[in-house]
C-alpha cells in the first residue's frame, strides 16, 4: 500500500521568502504524485501533478515540484511567497500499476508573515 | 468554482440521529469519491463510485452508506451518529477514476454532532 508523509504540520515564512513544503512517499510501484491546496472554507484544488516524463513539474501560482525517485520525494517550492499563498497544502499519491484512490498526507499549513 | 456541488454546507444534529449529505459531480464526470477530514485523522478516503457502481471502500464505518444515482449525483448517509463523527465531509469527482486524473473537490459539508 502507498503512503505519504508531509514533514512539518506548519511552515512559517516571510513574504518574499522561499517556500519549501516537504513530501515523501512510499510505494512499491511507480507513483503518480499530486499537490493540492485548500484555502479557508473551500475544497481542495490541484496545484500540480507528476505522472511520467519530466521530473520537474510546474503548477499554478508559481509553484513547482521535483520528483526524485532516489529520495522518494516530491517537495513543493515557490521562489517568493505571497500573502495569498497562506493555505493548507496536501501531497497525494496514487499508483501507476495499482490503487487509483489518492492517499493524502496530513497536510502542511503555510503561514506567510508580512 | 470546481463544478462540484455539495449540500448542505453546514449540518448540526444530535447523537443517534441520521443525516444525508448530497453531492453533484462536475458535468460529465462519472467518478465520485467521498472523504472525511478531521483534525486528528486528516483526509480519510471513505468510498468511491463509478457510473453508479461501488468500486472501492476505505475507512468507512458500517453505520455509513452511500450510493450513486442514475443522474450521477451521490448521497452519503450517516446513521446512529456519534460525537466522533463530527468532521468535514468532502465529495470529489473525476472523469473515469484513473490513477493520473486529478480530483475536483466540492466545498464540503461541515457536520457537527452535539
GROMACS .gro file of C-alpha atoms in nm:
model
  228
    1UNK     CA    1   0.000   0.000   0.000
    2UNK     CA    2   0.112   0.352  -0.067
    3UNK     CA    3   0.163   0.623   0.193
    4UNK     CA    4   0.261   0.987   0.209
    5UNK     CA    5   0.448   1.175   0.479
    6UNK     CA    6   0.450   1.552   0.495
    7UNK     CA    7   0.722   1.682   0.722
    8UNK     CA    8   0.606   1.974   0.932
    9UNK     CA    9   0.243   2.039   1.009
   10UNK     CA   10   0.315   2.413   0.999
   11UNK     CA   11   0.565   2.612   0.794
   12UNK     CA   12   0.612   2.982   0.853
   13UNK     CA   13   0.784   3.215   0.604
   14UNK     CA   14   0.813   3.586   0.543
   15UNK     CA   15   0.656   3.742   0.237
   16UNK     CA   16   0.910   3.722  -0.047
   17UNK     CA   17   1.098   3.428   0.104
   18UNK     CA   18   1.141   3.083  -0.045
   19UNK     CA   19   0.863   2.834   0.024
   20UNK     CA   20   0.961   2.469   0.071
   21UNK     CA   21   0.700   2.210   0.169
   22UNK     CA   22   0.825   1.856   0.204
   23UNK     CA   23   0.659   1.536   0.088
   24UNK     CA   24   0.796   1.183   0.093
   25UNK     CA   25   0.609   0.884  -0.041
   26UNK     CA   26   0.626   0.511  -0.003
   27UNK     CA   27   0.519   0.275  -0.279
   28UNK     CA   28   0.634  -0.048  -0.438
   29UNK     CA   29   0.547   0.062  -0.792
   30UNK     CA   30   0.593   0.389  -0.981
   31UNK     CA   31   0.378   0.656  -0.823
   32UNK     CA   32   0.170   0.938  -0.956
   33UNK     CA   33   0.212   1.238  -0.726
   34UNK     CA   34  -0.008   1.539  -0.665
   35UNK     CA   35  -0.006   1.861  -0.466
   36UNK     CA   36  -0.339   2.014  -0.370
   37UNK     CA   37  -0.409   2.343  -0.190
   38UNK     CA   38  -0.700   2.417   0.041
   39UNK     CA   39  -0.794   2.776   0.117
   40UNK     CA   40  -1.013   2.850   0.420
   41UNK     CA   41  -1.370   2.730   0.381
   42UNK     CA   42  -1.301   2.577   0.042
   43UNK     CA   43  -1.238   2.235  -0.106
   44UNK     CA   44  -0.901   2.116  -0.228
   45UNK     CA   45  -0.780   2.223  -0.571
   46UNK     CA   46  -0.493   2.085  -0.774
   47UNK     CA   47  -0.165   2.278  -0.782
   48UNK     CA   48   0.033   2.034  -0.993
   49UNK     CA   49   0.086   1.666  -1.064
   50UNK     CA   50   0.359   1.429  -1.176
   51UNK     CA   51   0.268   1.125  -1.383
   52UNK     CA   52   0.552   1.043  -1.622
   53UNK     CA   53   0.819   1.231  -1.815
   54UNK     CA   54   0.989   1.544  -1.689
   55UNK     CA   55   1.060   1.521  -1.320
   56UNK     CA   56   1.033   1.896  -1.261
   57UNK     CA   57   0.669   1.990  -1.272
   58UNK     CA   58   0.536   2.344  -1.286
   59UNK     CA   59   0.196   2.428  -1.146
   60UNK     CA   60  -0.031   2.720  -1.088
   61UNK     CA   61   0.052   3.033  -0.887
   62UNK     CA   62   0.428   2.995  -0.940
   63UNK     CA   63   0.464   2.664  -0.757
   64UNK     CA   64   0.675   2.376  -0.879
   65UNK     CA   65   0.778   2.034  -0.752
   66UNK     CA   66   1.051   1.788  -0.841
   67UNK     CA   67   1.006   1.412  -0.841
   68UNK     CA   68   1.321   1.246  -0.702
   69UNK     CA   69   1.289   0.870  -0.721
   70UNK     CA   70   1.616   0.804  -0.536
   71UNK     CA   71   1.492   1.011  -0.241
   72UNK     CA   72   1.123   0.908  -0.275
   73UNK     CA   73   1.040   1.276  -0.251
   74UNK     CA   74   0.816   1.529  -0.421
   75UNK     CA   75   0.884   1.858  -0.244
   76UNK     CA   76   0.686   2.171  -0.335
   77UNK     CA   77   0.866   2.502  -0.380
   78UNK     CA   78   0.796   2.861  -0.471
   79UNK     CA   79   1.076   3.117  -0.504
   80UNK     CA   80   0.890   3.406  -0.342
   81UNK     CA   81   0.599   3.372  -0.101
   82UNK     CA   82   0.296   3.595  -0.127
   83UNK     CA   83   0.041   3.662   0.143
   84UNK     CA   84  -0.222   3.494  -0.071
   85UNK     CA   85  -0.026   3.166  -0.053
   86UNK     CA   86  -0.132   3.116   0.307
   87UNK     CA   87  -0.333   2.793   0.300
   88UNK     CA   88  -0.320   2.420   0.376
   89UNK     CA   89  -0.118   2.210   0.132
   90UNK     CA   90  -0.168   1.839   0.075
   91UNK     CA   91   0.055   1.590  -0.101
   92UNK     CA   92  -0.118   1.285  -0.250
   93UNK     CA   93  -0.014   0.964  -0.426
   94UNK     CA   94  -0.173   0.705  -0.650
   95UNK     CA   95  -0.001   0.405  -0.807
   96UNK     CA   96   0.052   0.362  -1.178
   97UNK     CA   97   0.003  -0.012  -1.155
   98UNK     CA   98  -0.219  -0.031  -0.855
   99UNK     CA   99  -0.450   0.171  -0.642
  100UNK     CA  100  -0.611   0.464  -0.819
  101UNK     CA  101  -0.753   0.602  -0.493
  102UNK     CA  102  -0.549   0.907  -0.388
  103UNK     CA  103  -0.386   0.872  -0.048
  104UNK     CA  104  -0.331   1.212   0.111
  105UNK     CA  105  -0.071   1.332   0.355
  106UNK     CA  106  -0.175   1.503   0.680
  107UNK     CA  107  -0.126   1.845   0.527
  108UNK     CA  108   0.106   2.139   0.593
  109UNK     CA  109  -0.027   2.476   0.692
  110UNK     CA  110   0.169   2.755   0.525
  111UNK     CA  111   0.179   3.079   0.724
  112UNK     CA  112   0.308   3.390   0.547
  113UNK     CA  113   0.422   3.686   0.755
  114UNK     CA  114   0.429   4.039   0.614
  115UNK     CA  115  -1.555   2.706  -0.879
  116UNK     CA  116  -1.476   2.335  -0.912
  117UNK     CA  117  -1.815   2.245  -1.056
  118UNK     CA  118  -1.881   2.001  -0.772
  119UNK     CA  119  -2.179   2.095  -0.555
  120UNK     CA  120  -2.229   1.973  -0.201
  121UNK     CA  121  -2.531   2.034   0.016
  122UNK     CA  122  -2.586   2.129   0.287
  123UNK     CA  123  -2.278   2.337   0.375
  124UNK     CA  124  -2.339   2.300   0.746
  125UNK     CA  125  -2.530   2.041   0.943
  126UNK     CA  126  -2.585   2.038   1.318
  127UNK     CA  127  -2.754   1.737   1.470
  128UNK     CA  128  -2.768   1.526   1.782
  129UNK     CA  129  -2.614   1.192   1.871
  130UNK     CA  130  -2.812   0.896   1.747
  131UNK     CA  131  -2.960   1.082   1.453
  132UNK     CA  132  -2.929   1.010   1.080
  133UNK     CA  133  -2.827   1.259   0.812
  134UNK     CA  134  -2.784   1.258   0.436
  135UNK     CA  135  -2.515   1.451   0.255
  136UNK     CA  136  -2.559   1.521  -0.114
  137UNK     CA  137  -2.308   1.566  -0.393
  138UNK     CA  138  -2.347   1.663  -0.757
  139UNK     CA  139  -2.031   1.590  -0.955
  140UNK     CA  140  -1.882   1.807  -1.227
  141UNK     CA  141  -2.071   1.780  -1.552
  142UNK     CA  142  -1.950   1.474  -1.744
  143UNK     CA  143  -1.762   1.316  -1.451
  144UNK     CA  144  -1.855   0.954  -1.383
  145UNK     CA  145  -1.647   0.906  -1.069
  146UNK     CA  146  -1.744   1.025  -0.722
  147UNK     CA  147  -1.527   0.996  -0.413
  148UNK     CA  148  -1.617   1.069  -0.051
  149UNK     CA  149  -1.356   1.180   0.201
  150UNK     CA  150  -1.375   1.268   0.568
  151UNK     CA  151  -1.147   1.542   0.702
  152UNK     CA  152  -1.081   1.577   1.073
  153UNK     CA  153  -0.801   1.731   1.276
  154UNK     CA  154  -0.685   1.403   1.425
  155UNK     CA  155  -0.722   1.177   1.119
  156UNK     CA  156  -0.651   1.412   0.831
  157UNK     CA  157  -0.817   1.339   0.497
  158UNK     CA  158  -0.952   0.984   0.500
  159UNK     CA  159  -1.098   0.808   0.197
  160UNK     CA  160  -1.443   0.664   0.259
  161UNK     CA  161  -1.586   0.526  -0.065
  162UNK     CA  162  -1.573   0.555  -0.444
  163UNK     CA  163  -1.845   0.515  -0.705
  164UNK     CA  164  -1.810   0.494  -1.078
  165UNK     CA  165  -2.113   0.531  -1.303
  166UNK     CA  166  -2.349   0.406  -1.034
  167UNK     CA  167  -2.137   0.116  -0.914
  168UNK     CA  168  -1.938   0.097  -0.592
  169UNK     CA  169  -1.572   0.050  -0.685
  170UNK     CA  170  -1.370   0.088  -0.368
  171UNK     CA  171  -1.420   0.119   0.005
  172UNK     CA  172  -1.185   0.281   0.251
  173UNK     CA  173  -1.222   0.355   0.618
  174UNK     CA  174  -1.599   0.372   0.610
  175UNK     CA  175  -1.793   0.269   0.917
  176UNK     CA  176  -2.079   0.021   0.892
  177UNK     CA  177  -2.311   0.299   1.014
  178UNK     CA  178  -2.228   0.490   0.697
  179UNK     CA  179  -2.352   0.407   0.349
  180UNK     CA  180  -2.354   0.574   0.011
  181UNK     CA  181  -2.498   0.542  -0.333
  182UNK     CA  182  -2.469   0.700  -0.674
  183UNK     CA  183  -2.787   0.754  -0.871
  184UNK     CA  184  -2.851   0.727  -1.248
  185UNK     CA  185  -2.809   1.103  -1.286
  186UNK     CA  186  -2.465   1.053  -1.121
  187UNK     CA  187  -2.531   1.253  -0.809
  188UNK     CA  188  -2.430   1.078  -0.490
  189UNK     CA  189  -2.553   1.068  -0.134
  190UNK     CA  190  -2.366   0.973   0.182
  191UNK     CA  191  -2.588   0.850   0.463
  192UNK     CA  192  -2.460   0.866   0.819
  193UNK     CA  193  -2.667   0.697   1.088
  194UNK     CA  194  -2.654   0.644   1.466
  195UNK     CA  195  -2.433   0.948   1.479
  196UNK     CA  196  -2.167   0.981   1.747
  197UNK     CA  197  -1.973   1.282   1.868
  198UNK     CA  198  -1.666   1.150   1.687
  199UNK     CA  199  -1.843   1.170   1.352
  200UNK     CA  200  -1.815   1.548   1.364
  201UNK     CA  201  -1.594   1.636   1.068
  202UNK     CA  202  -1.581   1.799   0.728
  203UNK     CA  203  -1.708   1.564   0.458
  204UNK     CA  204  -1.585   1.621   0.105
  205UNK     CA  205  -1.711   1.490  -0.219
  206UNK     CA  206  -1.479   1.488  -0.520
  207UNK     CA  207  -1.527   1.388  -0.880
  208UNK     CA  208  -1.313   1.288  -1.174
  209UNK     CA  209  -1.377   1.166  -1.525
  210UNK     CA  210  -1.303   0.796  -1.512
  211UNK     CA  211  -1.129   0.720  -1.184
  212UNK     CA  212  -0.789   0.672  -1.344
  213UNK     CA  213  -0.469   0.693  -1.141
  214UNK     CA  214  -0.340   1.002  -1.321
  215UNK     CA  215  -0.660   1.204  -1.301
  216UNK     CA  216  -0.694   1.500  -1.070
  217UNK     CA  217  -0.989   1.523  -0.838
  218UNK     CA  218  -1.228   1.818  -0.833
  219UNK     CA  219  -1.347   1.882  -0.478
  220UNK     CA  220  -1.665   2.037  -0.352
  221UNK     CA  221  -1.660   2.287  -0.066
  222UNK     CA  222  -1.760   2.022   0.183
  223UNK     CA  223  -2.031   1.966   0.440
  224UNK     CA  224  -1.936   2.057   0.795
  225UNK     CA  225  -2.111   1.810   1.026
  226UNK     CA  226  -2.141   1.889   1.394
  227UNK     CA  227  -2.282   1.620   1.620
  228UNK     CA  228  -2.384   1.755   1.960
   0.00000   0.00000   0.00000
